C-alpha positions as a printed NumPy array, in Angstrom:
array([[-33.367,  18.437,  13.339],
       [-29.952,  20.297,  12.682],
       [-28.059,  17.387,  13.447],
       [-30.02 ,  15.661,  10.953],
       [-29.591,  17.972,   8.565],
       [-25.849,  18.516,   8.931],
       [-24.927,  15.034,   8.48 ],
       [-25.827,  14.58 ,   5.234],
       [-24.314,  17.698,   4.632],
       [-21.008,  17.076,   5.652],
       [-20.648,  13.659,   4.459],
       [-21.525,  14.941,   0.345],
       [-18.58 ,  17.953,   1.327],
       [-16.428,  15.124,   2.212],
       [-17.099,  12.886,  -0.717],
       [-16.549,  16.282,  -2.722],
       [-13.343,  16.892,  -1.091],
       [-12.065,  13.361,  -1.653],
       [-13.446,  13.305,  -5.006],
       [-11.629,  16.197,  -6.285],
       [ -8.347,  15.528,  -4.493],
       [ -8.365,  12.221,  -6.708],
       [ -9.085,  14.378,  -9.867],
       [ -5.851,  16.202,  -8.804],
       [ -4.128,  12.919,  -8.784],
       [ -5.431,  12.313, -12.275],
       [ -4.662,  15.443, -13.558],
       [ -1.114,  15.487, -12.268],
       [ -0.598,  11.344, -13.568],
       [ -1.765,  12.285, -17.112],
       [  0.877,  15.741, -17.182],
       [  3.325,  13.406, -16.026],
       [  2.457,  10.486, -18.201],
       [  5.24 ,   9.581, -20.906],
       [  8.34 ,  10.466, -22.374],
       [ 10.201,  13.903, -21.58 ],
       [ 13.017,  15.47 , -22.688],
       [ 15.44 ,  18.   , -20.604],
       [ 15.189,  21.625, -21.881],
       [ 17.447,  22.675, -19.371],
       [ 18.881,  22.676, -16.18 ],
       [ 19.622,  25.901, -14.364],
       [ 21.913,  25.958, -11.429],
       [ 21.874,  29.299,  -9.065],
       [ 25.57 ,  28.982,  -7.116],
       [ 26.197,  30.618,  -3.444],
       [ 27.547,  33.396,  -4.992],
       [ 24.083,  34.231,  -6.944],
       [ 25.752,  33.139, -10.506],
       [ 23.771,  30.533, -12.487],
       [ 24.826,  28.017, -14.964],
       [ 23.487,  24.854, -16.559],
       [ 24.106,  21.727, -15.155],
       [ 26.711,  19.544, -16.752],
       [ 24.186,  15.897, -17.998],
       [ 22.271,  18.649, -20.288],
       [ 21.114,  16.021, -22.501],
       [ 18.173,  13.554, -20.257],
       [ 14.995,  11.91 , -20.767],
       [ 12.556,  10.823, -17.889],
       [  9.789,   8.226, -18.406],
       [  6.616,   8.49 , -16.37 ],
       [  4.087,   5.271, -16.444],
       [  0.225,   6.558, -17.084],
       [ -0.379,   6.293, -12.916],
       [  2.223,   8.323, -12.051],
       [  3.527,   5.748,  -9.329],
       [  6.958,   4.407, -11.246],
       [  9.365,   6.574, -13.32 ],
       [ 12.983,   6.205, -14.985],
       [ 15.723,   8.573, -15.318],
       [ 18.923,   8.851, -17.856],
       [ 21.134,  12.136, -18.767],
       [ 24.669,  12.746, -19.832],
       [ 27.306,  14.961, -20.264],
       [ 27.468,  15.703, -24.058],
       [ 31.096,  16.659, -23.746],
       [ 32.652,  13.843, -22.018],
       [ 35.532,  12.87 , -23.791],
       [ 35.653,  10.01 , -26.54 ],
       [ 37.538,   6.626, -25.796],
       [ 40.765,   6.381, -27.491],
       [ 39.896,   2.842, -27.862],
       [ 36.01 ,   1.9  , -27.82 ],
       [ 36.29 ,  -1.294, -26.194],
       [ 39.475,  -0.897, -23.281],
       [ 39.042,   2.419, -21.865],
       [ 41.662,   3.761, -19.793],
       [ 40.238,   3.716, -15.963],
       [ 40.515,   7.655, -16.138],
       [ 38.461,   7.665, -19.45 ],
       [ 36.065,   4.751, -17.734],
       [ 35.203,   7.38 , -14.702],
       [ 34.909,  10.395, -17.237],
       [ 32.243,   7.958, -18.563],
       [ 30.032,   7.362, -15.18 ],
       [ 30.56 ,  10.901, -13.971],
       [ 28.657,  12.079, -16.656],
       [ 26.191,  10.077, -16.702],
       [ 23.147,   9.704, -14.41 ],
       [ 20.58 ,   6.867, -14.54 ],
       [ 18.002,   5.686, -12.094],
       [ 14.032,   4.007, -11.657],
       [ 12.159,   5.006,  -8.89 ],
       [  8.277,   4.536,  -7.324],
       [  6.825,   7.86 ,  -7.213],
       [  4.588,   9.555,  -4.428],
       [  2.558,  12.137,  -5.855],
       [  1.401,  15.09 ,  -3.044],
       [ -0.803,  16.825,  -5.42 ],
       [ -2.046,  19.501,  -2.859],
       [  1.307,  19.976,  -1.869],
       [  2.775,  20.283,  -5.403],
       [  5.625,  18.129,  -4.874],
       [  6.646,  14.149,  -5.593],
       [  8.405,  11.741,  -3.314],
       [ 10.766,   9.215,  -5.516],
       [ 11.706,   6.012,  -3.968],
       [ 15.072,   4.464,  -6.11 ],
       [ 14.914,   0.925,  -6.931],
       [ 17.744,   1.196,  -9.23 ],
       [ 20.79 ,   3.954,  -9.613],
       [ 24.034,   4.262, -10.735],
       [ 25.256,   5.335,  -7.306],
       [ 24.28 ,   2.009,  -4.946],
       [ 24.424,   3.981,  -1.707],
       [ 21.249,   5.676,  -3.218],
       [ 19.059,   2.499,  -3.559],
       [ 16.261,   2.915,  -1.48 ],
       [ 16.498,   6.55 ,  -0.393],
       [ 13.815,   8.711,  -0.702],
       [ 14.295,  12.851,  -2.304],
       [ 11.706,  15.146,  -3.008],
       [ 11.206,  17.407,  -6.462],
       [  8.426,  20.277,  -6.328],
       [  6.645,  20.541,  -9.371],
       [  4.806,  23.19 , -11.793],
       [  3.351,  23.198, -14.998],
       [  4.228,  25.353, -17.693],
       [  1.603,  24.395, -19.78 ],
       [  0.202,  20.946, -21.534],
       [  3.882,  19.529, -22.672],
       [  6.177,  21.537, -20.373],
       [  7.093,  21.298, -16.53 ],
       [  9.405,  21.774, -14.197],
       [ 10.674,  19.697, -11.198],
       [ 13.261,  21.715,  -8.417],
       [ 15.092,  19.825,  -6.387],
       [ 14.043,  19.527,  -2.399],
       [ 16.828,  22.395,  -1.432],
       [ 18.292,  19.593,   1.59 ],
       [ 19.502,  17.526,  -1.324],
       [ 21.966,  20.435,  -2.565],
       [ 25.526,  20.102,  -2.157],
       [ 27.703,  24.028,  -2.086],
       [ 28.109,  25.54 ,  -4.211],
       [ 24.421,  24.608,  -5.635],
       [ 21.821,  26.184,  -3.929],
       [ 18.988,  26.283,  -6.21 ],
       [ 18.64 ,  23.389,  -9.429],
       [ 15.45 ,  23.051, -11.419],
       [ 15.216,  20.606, -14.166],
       [ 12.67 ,  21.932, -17.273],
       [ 10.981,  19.254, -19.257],
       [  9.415,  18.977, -22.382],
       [  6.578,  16.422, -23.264],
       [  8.565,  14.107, -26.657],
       [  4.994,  14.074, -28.785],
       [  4.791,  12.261, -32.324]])
């Protein structure tokens, strides 16, 4: 009799569990879903200073299943051409040094609070199919934050969160 009665039991607490680790899924696709803008990107250094990162101006794209995403910033400072169409090869790498661009599949670990990206495309080719890791929280309906996985910091870096605001209409 409690055997039979346990079964059923436990097999409606898994559905349950199962059930609401999908809504958790859903919830975190729909935050992520669309077009953000970068609010800002502080940097904590080794010596406990912080600072903003240097490609302050970025938009990331998130599709509505939170599986694919793209990726663009800049440096708004990096110095104009001299002559828009033949820049000089110092002026050409001031150009792709500030600027960062990639598409990725996303994993999302909902329980875990953290998302997987898999690059398809980026500007550095020795990053094409590597996997990194951002943790993120919400800050609110239209605002969130993703830190970056703290083995993918290079000294003097030790901290670098990147805050995000939902681009509405």
């Amino acid at each position: 009799m409690k055997t039979t009665v346990m079964w059923p039991i436990l097999l409606v607490f898994g559905q349950l569990t199962d059930t609401s680790r999908a809504q958790s899924q859903d919830d975190i696709a729909k935050q992520l879903a669309g077009m953000c803008r970068l609010v800002s990107n502080p940097q904590r250094l080794v010596d406990g200073t912080t600072r903003e990162g240097l490609n302050s101006v970025g938009y990331a794209f998130f599709d509505t299943s939170a599986t694919h995403m793209c990726f663009l910033s800049m440096n708004p400072d990096r110095p104009r051409w001299k002559a828009e169409s033949a820049p000089t090869p110092e002026e050409g790498l001031s150009a792709i040094r500030g600027f960062g661009a990639y598409c990725a599949t996303i994993e999302i670990h909902a329980k875990e609070g953290f998302m997987v990206r898999h690059y398809e495309i980026n500007q550095t080719p020795n990053a094409v199919g590597r996997a990194t890791t951002r943790w993120y929280t919400s800050q609110g309906i239209d605002q969130m934050s993703l830190r970056v996985d703290s083995s993918e910091l290079n000294p003097p870096v030790v901290d670098s969160t990147f805050v995000w605001e939902r681009v509405v209409k």
